[in-house]
Amino acid sequence: MAVKIRLKRMGKIRAPFYRVVVMDSRTKRDGRAIEEIGKYHPTEEPSLIDIDSERAQYWLNNGAQPTEAVAALLKITGDWQKHKGLPGTEGTLKVKEAKTSKRDLYEAALAAAGKSTAEDTSGATTAKKRAAKKVEEAPAAEATEAPAVEAEATDEAKA
């Protein structure tokens, strides 16, 4: 059985992403795979390439042949050089810079506005509306009870 390491296409039209899979060479492109060893998202900037190096080395050592596209990905991650014993095993993989947290962005915006987080102790930016509704409901509840008492008093006076 000829085993290949190739890409399995997934995703929507014009928004592809791929899984790097090990499968029999006779199966369909998106058919059943023996094992998934990674993923590749070409639409992100820089492209996301996540390949399990240990499993890739295992399959390469056991005779699995990578397709041209997967061979290029393995060269970028450095797995191909490691398999062949070539220098440059670190690869040329670009990593996306870490995303700043929303809290850091909020604090930076406060600093730009000239305020500090110590001044802002309320935690809320707008007044609470629930408290206002409860205050309005309390007099309304007393108002509905009062006519009932008056009605009872008028009934007793009539009798």
Coordinates of C-alpha atoms in Angstrom, one line a residue:
M1 CA 0.0 0.0 0.0
A2 CA 1.4 3.4 -1.0
V3 CA 1.0 5.9 1.8
K4 CA 1.0 9.6 1.1
I5 CA 1.2 12.7 3.3
R6 CA -1.2 15.2 1.7
L7 CA -3.6 18.0 2.2
K8 CA -7.3 17.4 2.8
R9 CA -9.4 20.5 1.8
M10 CA -12.0 21.8 4.2
G11 CA -13.8 25.1 4.7
K12 CA -16.1 27.1 2.6
I13 CA -15.9 28.3 -1.0
R14 CA -13.1 30.9 -1.3
A15 CA -12.2 30.3 2.4
P16 CA -10.2 27.1 2.4
F17 CA -8.2 25.5 5.1
Y18 CA -6.5 22.2 5.0
R19 CA -5.6 19.3 7.2
V20 CA -2.3 17.6 6.7
V21 CA -3.2 13.9 6.7
V22 CA -1.6 10.5 6.1
M23 CA -3.7 8.4 3.7
D24 CA -3.6 5.7 1.1
S25 CA -2.7 7.1 -2.2
R26 CA -5.8 5.5 -3.9
T27 CA -8.3 7.3 -1.7
K28 CA -10.2 10.5 -2.7
R29 CA -8.7 13.9 -1.8
D30 CA -11.2 14.4 1.0
G31 CA -11.7 10.8 1.8
R32 CA -10.9 8.8 5.0
A33 CA -7.5 9.4 6.4
I34 CA -5.3 7.1 8.4
E35 CA -4.1 9.9 10.6
E36 CA -4.3 13.7 10.9
I37 CA -0.9 15.2 11.7
G38 CA -1.5 18.9 11.3
K39 CA -3.3 21.8 9.8
Y40 CA -2.7 24.6 7.3
H41 CA -4.6 27.9 7.0
P42 CA -3.3 29.8 3.9
T43 CA -5.7 32.7 4.2
E44 CA -4.4 34.0 7.5
E45 CA -1.5 36.5 7.6
P46 CA 1.1 34.9 8.1
S47 CA -0.2 31.5 7.1
L48 CA -0.9 29.1 10.0
I49 CA 1.1 25.9 9.7
D50 CA 0.8 23.5 12.6
I51 CA 2.3 20.1 12.0
D52 CA 3.0 17.5 14.7
S53 CA 6.7 17.0 14.1
E54 CA 7.0 13.7 15.9
R55 CA 4.2 12.1 13.9
A56 CA 5.5 13.6 10.6
Q57 CA 9.0 12.1 11.4
Y58 CA 7.4 8.7 12.2
W59 CA 5.5 8.6 8.9
L60 CA 8.5 9.8 6.8
N61 CA 10.8 7.2 8.4
N62 CA 8.2 4.5 7.6
G63 CA 8.1 5.4 3.9
A64 CA 5.2 7.8 3.5
Q65 CA 5.7 10.1 0.5
P66 CA 4.7 13.8 0.9
T67 CA 3.0 15.6 -2.0
E68 CA 4.7 18.7 -3.4
A69 CA 2.6 21.1 -1.3
V70 CA 3.2 19.1 1.9
A71 CA 6.9 18.9 1.1
A72 CA 7.0 22.7 0.9
L73 CA 5.2 22.9 4.3
L74 CA 7.6 20.4 5.8
K75 CA 10.6 22.5 4.6
I76 CA 9.1 25.6 6.2
T77 CA 8.6 23.8 9.6
G78 CA 12.1 22.2 9.3
D79 CA 10.7 18.6 9.5
W80 CA 12.0 17.8 6.0
Q81 CA 15.6 18.9 6.8
K82 CA 15.4 16.9 10.0
H83 CA 14.3 13.8 8.1
K84 CA 17.0 14.1 5.4
G85 CA 19.7 15.1 7.9
L86 CA 20.3 18.5 6.3
P87 CA 21.3 21.7 8.1
G88 CA 18.6 24.3 8.8
T89 CA 16.3 22.1 10.9
E90 CA 14.8 25.2 12.6
G91 CA 12.8 26.1 9.4
T92 CA 11.5 29.4 8.3
L93 CA 8.1 29.4 9.9
K94 CA 6.7 32.9 10.6
V95 CA 4.6 33.1 13.8
K96 CA 1.8 35.5 14.2
E97 CA 2.4 38.1 16.9
A98 CA 0.4 37.7 20.1
K99 CA -2.9 39.5 20.3
T100 CA -3.2 42.2 22.9
S101 CA -5.9 41.6 25.5
K102 CA -9.1 43.7 25.7
R103 CA -8.1 44.9 29.1
D104 CA -4.8 46.2 27.9
L105 CA -6.5 48.0 25.0
Y106 CA -9.1 49.5 27.5
E107 CA -6.3 50.7 29.8
A108 CA -4.4 52.2 26.9
A109 CA -7.6 54.1 25.7
L110 CA -8.1 55.4 29.3
A111 CA -4.4 56.6 29.4
A112 CA -4.9 58.3 26.0
A113 CA -8.0 60.1 27.4
G114 CA -6.0 61.3 30.4
K115 CA -7.8 59.2 33.0
S116 CA -6.4 56.4 35.2
T117 CA -8.0 53.1 36.3
A118 CA -7.7 54.3 39.9
E119 CA -10.2 57.1 39.2
D120 CA -12.7 54.8 37.6
T121 CA -13.9 52.7 40.5
S122 CA -17.6 52.4 39.5
G123 CA -16.9 49.6 36.9
A124 CA -19.9 50.7 34.9
T125 CA -19.9 53.4 32.2
T126 CA -23.7 54.1 32.3
A127 CA -26.2 54.4 35.2
K128 CA -28.0 51.3 36.2
K129 CA -31.6 51.3 35.0
R130 CA -32.9 48.5 37.2
A131 CA -32.7 50.6 40.3
A132 CA -34.8 53.3 38.7
K133 CA -37.5 50.7 37.8
K134 CA -37.7 49.4 41.3
V135 CA -38.1 52.9 42.7
E136 CA -40.9 53.6 40.3
E137 CA -42.6 50.3 41.0
A138 CA -42.7 50.8 44.8
P139 CA -45.0 53.9 44.8
A140 CA -47.2 52.2 42.1
A141 CA -47.6 49.1 44.4
E142 CA -48.7 51.3 47.3
A143 CA -51.1 53.2 45.1
T144 CA -52.9 50.0 44.0
E145 CA -53.3 48.9 47.6
A146 CA -54.8 52.2 48.8
P147 CA -58.0 52.2 46.6
A148 CA -58.7 48.6 47.7
V149 CA -58.7 49.7 51.4
E150 CA -60.9 52.7 50.6
A151 CA -63.3 50.5 48.7
E152 CA -63.7 48.2 51.7
A153 CA -64.3 51.2 54.0
T154 CA -67.1 52.6 51.6
D155 CA -68.7 49.1 51.5
E156 CA -68.8 49.0 55.3
A157 CA -70.3 52.5 55.5
K158 CA -73.1 51.6 53.1
A159 CA -74.1 48.5 55.1

